[in-house]
mmCIF file of the C-alpha atoms, coordinates in Angstrom:
data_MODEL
# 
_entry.id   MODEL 
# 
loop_
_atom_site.group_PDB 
_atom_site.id 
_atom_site.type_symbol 
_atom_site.label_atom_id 
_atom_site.label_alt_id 
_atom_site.label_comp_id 
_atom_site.label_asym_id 
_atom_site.label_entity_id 
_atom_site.label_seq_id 
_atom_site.pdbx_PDB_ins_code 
_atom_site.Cartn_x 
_atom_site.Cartn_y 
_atom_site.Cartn_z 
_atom_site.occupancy 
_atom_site.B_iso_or_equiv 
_atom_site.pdbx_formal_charge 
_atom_site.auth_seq_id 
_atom_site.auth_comp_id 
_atom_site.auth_asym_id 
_atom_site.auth_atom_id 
_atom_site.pdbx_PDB_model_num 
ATOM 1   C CA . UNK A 1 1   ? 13.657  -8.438  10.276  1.00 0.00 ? 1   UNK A CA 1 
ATOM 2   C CA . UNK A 1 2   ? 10.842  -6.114  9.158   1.00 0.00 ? 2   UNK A CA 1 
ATOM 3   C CA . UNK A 1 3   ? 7.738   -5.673  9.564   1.00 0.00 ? 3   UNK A CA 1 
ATOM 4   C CA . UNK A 1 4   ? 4.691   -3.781  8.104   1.00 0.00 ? 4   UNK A CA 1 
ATOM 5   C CA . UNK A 1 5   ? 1.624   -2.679  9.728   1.00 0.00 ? 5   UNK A CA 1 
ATOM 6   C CA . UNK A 1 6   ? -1.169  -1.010  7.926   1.00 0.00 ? 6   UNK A CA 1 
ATOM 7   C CA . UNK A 1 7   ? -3.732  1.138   9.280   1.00 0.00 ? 7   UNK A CA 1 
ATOM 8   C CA . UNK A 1 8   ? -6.685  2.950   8.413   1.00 0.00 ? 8   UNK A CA 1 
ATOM 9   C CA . UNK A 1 9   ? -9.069  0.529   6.650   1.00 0.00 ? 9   UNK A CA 1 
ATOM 10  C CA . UNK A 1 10  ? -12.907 0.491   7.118   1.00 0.00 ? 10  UNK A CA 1 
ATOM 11  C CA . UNK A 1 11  ? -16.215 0.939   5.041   1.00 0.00 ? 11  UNK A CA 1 
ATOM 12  C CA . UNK A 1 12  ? -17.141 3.589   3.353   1.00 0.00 ? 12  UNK A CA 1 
ATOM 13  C CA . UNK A 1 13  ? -19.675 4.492   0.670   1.00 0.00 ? 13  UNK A CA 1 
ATOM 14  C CA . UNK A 1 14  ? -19.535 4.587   -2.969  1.00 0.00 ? 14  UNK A CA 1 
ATOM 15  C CA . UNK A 1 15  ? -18.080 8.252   -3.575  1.00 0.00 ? 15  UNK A CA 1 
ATOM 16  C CA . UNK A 1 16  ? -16.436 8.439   0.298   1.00 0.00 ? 16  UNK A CA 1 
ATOM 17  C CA . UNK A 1 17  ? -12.974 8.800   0.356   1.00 0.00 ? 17  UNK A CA 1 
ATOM 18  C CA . UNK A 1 18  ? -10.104 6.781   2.882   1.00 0.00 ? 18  UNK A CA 1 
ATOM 19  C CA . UNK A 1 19  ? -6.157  6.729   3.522   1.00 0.00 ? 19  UNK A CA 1 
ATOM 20  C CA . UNK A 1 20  ? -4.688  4.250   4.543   1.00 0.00 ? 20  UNK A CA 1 
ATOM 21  C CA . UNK A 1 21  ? -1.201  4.267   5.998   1.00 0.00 ? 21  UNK A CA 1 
ATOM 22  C CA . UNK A 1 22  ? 2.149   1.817   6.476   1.00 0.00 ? 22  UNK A CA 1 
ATOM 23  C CA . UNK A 1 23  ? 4.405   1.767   8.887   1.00 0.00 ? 23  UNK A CA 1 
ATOM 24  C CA . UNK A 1 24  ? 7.495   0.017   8.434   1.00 0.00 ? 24  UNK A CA 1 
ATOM 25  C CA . UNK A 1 25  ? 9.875   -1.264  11.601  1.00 0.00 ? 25  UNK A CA 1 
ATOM 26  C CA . UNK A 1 26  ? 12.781  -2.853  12.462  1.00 0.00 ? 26  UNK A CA 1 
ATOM 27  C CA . UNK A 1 27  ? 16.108  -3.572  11.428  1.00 0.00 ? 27  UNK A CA 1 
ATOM 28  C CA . UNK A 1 28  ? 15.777  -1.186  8.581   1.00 0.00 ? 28  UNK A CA 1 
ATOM 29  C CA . UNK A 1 29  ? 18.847  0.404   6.544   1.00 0.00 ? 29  UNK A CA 1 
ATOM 30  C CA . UNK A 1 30  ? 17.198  1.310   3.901   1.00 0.00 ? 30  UNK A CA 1 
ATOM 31  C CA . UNK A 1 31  ? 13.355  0.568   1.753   1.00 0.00 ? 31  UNK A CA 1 
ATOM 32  C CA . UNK A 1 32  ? 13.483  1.197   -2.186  1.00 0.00 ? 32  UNK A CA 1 
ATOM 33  C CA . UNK A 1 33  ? 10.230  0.529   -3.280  1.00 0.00 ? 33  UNK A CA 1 
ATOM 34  C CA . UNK A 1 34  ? 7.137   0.572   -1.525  1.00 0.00 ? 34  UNK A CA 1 
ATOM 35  C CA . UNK A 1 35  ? 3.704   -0.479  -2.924  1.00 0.00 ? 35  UNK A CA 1 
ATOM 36  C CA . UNK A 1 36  ? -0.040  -1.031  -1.694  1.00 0.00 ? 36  UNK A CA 1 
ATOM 37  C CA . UNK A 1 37  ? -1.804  -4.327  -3.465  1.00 0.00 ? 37  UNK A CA 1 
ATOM 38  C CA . UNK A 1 38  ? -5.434  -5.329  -2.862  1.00 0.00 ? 38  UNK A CA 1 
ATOM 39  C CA . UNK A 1 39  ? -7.446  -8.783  -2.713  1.00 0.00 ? 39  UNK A CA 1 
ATOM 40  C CA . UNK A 1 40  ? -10.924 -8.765  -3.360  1.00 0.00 ? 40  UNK A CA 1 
ATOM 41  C CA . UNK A 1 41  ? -12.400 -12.182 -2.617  1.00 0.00 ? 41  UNK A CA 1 
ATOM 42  C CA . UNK A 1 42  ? -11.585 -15.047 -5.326  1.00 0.00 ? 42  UNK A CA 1 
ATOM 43  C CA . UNK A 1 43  ? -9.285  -13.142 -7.189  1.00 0.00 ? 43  UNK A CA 1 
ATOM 44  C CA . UNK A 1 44  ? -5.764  -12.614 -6.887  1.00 0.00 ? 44  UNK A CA 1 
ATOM 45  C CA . UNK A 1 45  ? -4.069  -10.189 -5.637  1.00 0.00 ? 45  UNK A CA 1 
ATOM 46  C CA . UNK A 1 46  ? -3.221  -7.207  -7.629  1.00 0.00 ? 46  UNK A CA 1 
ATOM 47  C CA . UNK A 1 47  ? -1.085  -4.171  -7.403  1.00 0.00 ? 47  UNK A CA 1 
ATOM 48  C CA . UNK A 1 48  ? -2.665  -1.179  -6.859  1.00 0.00 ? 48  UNK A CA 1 
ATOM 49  C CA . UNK A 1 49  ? 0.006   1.751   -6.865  1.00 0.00 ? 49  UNK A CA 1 
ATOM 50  C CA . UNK A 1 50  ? 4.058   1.436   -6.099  1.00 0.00 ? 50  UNK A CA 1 
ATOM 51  C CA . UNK A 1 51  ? 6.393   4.481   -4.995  1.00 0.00 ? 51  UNK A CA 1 
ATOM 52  C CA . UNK A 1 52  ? 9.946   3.940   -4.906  1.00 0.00 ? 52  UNK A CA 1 
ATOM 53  C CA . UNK A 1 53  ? 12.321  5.936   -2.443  1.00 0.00 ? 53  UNK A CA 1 
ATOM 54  C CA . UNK A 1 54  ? 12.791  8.914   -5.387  1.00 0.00 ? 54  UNK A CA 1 
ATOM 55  C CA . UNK A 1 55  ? 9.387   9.588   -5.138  1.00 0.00 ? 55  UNK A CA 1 
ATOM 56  C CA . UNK A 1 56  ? 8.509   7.885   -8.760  1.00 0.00 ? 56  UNK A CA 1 
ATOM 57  C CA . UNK A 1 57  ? 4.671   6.826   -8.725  1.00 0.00 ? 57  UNK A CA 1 
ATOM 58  C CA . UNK A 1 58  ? 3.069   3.906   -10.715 1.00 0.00 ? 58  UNK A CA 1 
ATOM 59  C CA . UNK A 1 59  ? -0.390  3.224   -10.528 1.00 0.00 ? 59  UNK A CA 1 
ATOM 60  C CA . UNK A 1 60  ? -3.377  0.173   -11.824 1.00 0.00 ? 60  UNK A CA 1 
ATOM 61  C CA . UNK A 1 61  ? -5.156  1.881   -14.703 1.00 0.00 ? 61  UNK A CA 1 
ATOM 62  C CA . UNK A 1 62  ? -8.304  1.281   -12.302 1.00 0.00 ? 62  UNK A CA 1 
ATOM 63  C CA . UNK A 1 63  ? -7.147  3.723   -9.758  1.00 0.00 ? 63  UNK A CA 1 
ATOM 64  C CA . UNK A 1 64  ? -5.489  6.127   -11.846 1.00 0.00 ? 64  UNK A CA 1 
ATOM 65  C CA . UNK A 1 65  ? -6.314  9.796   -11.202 1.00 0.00 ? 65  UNK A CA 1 
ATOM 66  C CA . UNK A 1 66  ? -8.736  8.369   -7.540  1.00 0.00 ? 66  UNK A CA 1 
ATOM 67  C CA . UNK A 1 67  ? -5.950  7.271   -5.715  1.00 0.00 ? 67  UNK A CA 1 
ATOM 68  C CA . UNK A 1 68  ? -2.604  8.774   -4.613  1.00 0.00 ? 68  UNK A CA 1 
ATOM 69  C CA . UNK A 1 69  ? 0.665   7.590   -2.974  1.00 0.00 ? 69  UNK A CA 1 
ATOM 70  C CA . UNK A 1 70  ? 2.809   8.975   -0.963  1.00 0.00 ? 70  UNK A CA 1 
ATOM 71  C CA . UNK A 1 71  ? 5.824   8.408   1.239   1.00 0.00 ? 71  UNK A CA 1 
ATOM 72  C CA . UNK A 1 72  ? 7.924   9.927   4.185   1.00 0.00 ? 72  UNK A CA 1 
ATOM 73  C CA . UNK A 1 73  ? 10.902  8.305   3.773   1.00 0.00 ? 73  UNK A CA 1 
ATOM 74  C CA . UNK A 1 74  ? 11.912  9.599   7.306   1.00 0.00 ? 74  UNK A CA 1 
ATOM 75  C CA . UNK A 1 75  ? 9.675   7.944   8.814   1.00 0.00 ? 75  UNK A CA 1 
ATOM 76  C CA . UNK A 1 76  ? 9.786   4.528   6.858   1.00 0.00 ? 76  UNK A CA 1 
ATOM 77  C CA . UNK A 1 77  ? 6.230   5.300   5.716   1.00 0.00 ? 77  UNK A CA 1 
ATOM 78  C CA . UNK A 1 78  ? 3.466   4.967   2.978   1.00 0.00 ? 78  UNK A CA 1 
ATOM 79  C CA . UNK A 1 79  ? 0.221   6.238   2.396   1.00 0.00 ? 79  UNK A CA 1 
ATOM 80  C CA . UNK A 1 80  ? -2.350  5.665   0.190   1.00 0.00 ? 80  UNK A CA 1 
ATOM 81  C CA . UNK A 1 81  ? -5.144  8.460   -0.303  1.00 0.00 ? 81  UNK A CA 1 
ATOM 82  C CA . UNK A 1 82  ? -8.268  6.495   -1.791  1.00 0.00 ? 82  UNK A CA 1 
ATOM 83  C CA . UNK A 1 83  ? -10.764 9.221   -3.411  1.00 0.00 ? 83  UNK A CA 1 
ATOM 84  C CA . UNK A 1 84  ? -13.877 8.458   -5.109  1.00 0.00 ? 84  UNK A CA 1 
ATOM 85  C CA . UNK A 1 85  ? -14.289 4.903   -3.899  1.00 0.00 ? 85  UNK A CA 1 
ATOM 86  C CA . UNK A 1 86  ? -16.169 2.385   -5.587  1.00 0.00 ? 86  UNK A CA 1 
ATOM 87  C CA . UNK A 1 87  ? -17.888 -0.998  -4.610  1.00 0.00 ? 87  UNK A CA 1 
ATOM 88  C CA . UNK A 1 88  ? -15.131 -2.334  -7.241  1.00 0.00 ? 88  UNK A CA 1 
ATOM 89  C CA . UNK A 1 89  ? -12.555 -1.112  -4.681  1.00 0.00 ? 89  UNK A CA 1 
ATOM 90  C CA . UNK A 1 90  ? -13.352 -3.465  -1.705  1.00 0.00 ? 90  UNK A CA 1 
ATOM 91  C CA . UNK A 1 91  ? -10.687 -5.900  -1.030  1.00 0.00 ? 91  UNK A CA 1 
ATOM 92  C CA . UNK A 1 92  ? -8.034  -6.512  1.176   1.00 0.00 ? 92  UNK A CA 1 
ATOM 93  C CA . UNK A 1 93  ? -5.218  -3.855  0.971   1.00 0.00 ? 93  UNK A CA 1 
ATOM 94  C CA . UNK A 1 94  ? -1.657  -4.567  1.685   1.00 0.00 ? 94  UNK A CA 1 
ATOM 95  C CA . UNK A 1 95  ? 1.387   -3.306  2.095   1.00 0.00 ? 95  UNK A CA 1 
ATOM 96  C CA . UNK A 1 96  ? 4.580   -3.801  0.573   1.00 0.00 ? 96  UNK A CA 1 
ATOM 97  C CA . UNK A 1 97  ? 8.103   -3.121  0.534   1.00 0.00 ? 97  UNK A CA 1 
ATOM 98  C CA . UNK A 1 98  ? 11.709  -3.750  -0.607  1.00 0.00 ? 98  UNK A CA 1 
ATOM 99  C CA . UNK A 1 99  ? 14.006  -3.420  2.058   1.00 0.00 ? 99  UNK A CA 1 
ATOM 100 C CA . UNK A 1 100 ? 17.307  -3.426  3.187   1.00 0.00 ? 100 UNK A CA 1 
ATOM 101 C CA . UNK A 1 101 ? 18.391  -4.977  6.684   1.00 0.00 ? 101 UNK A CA 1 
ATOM 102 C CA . UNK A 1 102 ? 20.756  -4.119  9.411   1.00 0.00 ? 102 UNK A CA 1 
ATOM 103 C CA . UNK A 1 103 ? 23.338  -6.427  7.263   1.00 0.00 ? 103 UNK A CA 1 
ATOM 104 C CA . UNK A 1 104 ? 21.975  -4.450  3.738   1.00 0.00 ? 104 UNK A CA 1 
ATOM 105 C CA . UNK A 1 105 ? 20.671  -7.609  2.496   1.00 0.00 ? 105 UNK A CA 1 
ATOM 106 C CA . UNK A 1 106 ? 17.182  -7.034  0.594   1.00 0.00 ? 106 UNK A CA 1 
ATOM 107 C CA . UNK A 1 107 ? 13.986  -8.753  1.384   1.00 0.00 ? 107 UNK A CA 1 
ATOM 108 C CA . UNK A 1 108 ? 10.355  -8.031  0.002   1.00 0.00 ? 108 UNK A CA 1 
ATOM 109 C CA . UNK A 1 109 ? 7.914   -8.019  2.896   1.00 0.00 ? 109 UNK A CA 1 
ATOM 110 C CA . UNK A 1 110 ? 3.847   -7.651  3.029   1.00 0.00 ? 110 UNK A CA 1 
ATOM 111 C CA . UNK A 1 111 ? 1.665   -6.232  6.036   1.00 0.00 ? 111 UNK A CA 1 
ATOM 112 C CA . UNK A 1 112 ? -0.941  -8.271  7.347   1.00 0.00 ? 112 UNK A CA 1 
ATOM 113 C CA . UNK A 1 113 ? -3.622  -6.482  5.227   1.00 0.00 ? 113 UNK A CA 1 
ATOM 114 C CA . UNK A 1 114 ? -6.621  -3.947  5.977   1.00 0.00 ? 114 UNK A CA 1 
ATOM 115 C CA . UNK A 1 115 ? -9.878  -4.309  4.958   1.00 0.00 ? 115 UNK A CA 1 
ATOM 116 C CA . UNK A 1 116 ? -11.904 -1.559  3.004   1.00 0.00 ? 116 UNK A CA 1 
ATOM 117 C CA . UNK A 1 117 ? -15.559 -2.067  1.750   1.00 0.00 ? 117 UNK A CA 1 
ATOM 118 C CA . UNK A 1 118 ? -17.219 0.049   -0.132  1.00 0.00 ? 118 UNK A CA 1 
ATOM 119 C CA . UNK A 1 119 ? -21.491 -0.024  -0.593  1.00 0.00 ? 119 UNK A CA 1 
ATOM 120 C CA . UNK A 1 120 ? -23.473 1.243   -3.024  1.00 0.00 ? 120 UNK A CA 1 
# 
C-alpha cells in the first residue's frame, strides 16, 4: 500500500505565493507519474499540473507560467510552487500518483487534500 500526504496549504492573498509538497510512503518500487489536482467547491475536480518520473511537465492552461512542479524522485516526492495566486485558485489541492508496489503491480492513489484560499 501507499500513501500520500500533502503539506503546506493555507491562505494567502491575491498576488502571495505557496508550495505545497507530497510525500509518498510505503511499499513503493517505483511512482511514474505524479500530479497535483484541485477542488474548488461545486465543481469537479480538475488537474492542475502532472510530472512524470523523466521530469516531463504538463500543466492547466490556468496555471501555466504561475505555477511549477517539481519532483525528487529520491525521495518519492512532489512539489508544487504556486506564484501569483489568485482568488480563482482556492480549492482543495491533491495529490496524485501512479505507483508501483512491493509486488510491481500499479495503483493510482490521491492524498487526503490541502486547503489553499486565496482573498482579494
Amino acid at each position: 500500500q501507499v500513501q500520500l500526504v500533502e503539506s503546506g496549504g493555507g491562505s494567502v492573498q491575491a498576488g502571495g505565493s505557496l508550495r505545497l509538497s507530497c510525500a509518498a510512503s510505503g511499499s513503493i518500487s517505483s511512482i511514474n507519474t505524479m500530479g497535483w489536482y484541485r477542488q474548488a467547491p461545486g465543481k469537479e475536480r480538475e488537474l492542475v499540473a502532472a510530472i512524470t518520473s523523466g521530469g516531463s511537465t504538463n500543466y492547466a492552461d490556468s496555471v501555466k507560467g504561475r505555477f511549477t512542479i517539481s519532483r525528487d524522485n529520491a525521495k518519492n516526492m512532489v512539489y508544487l510552487l504556486m506564484n501569483s495566486l489568485k482568488p480563482e485558485d482556492t480549492a482543495v489541492y491533491y495529490c496524485n500518483a501512479d505507483a508501483y508496489g512491493s509486488d510491481w503491480s500499479v495503483a493510482n492513489y490521491w492524498g487526503q487534500g490541502t486547503q489553499v484560499t486565496v482573498s482579494s
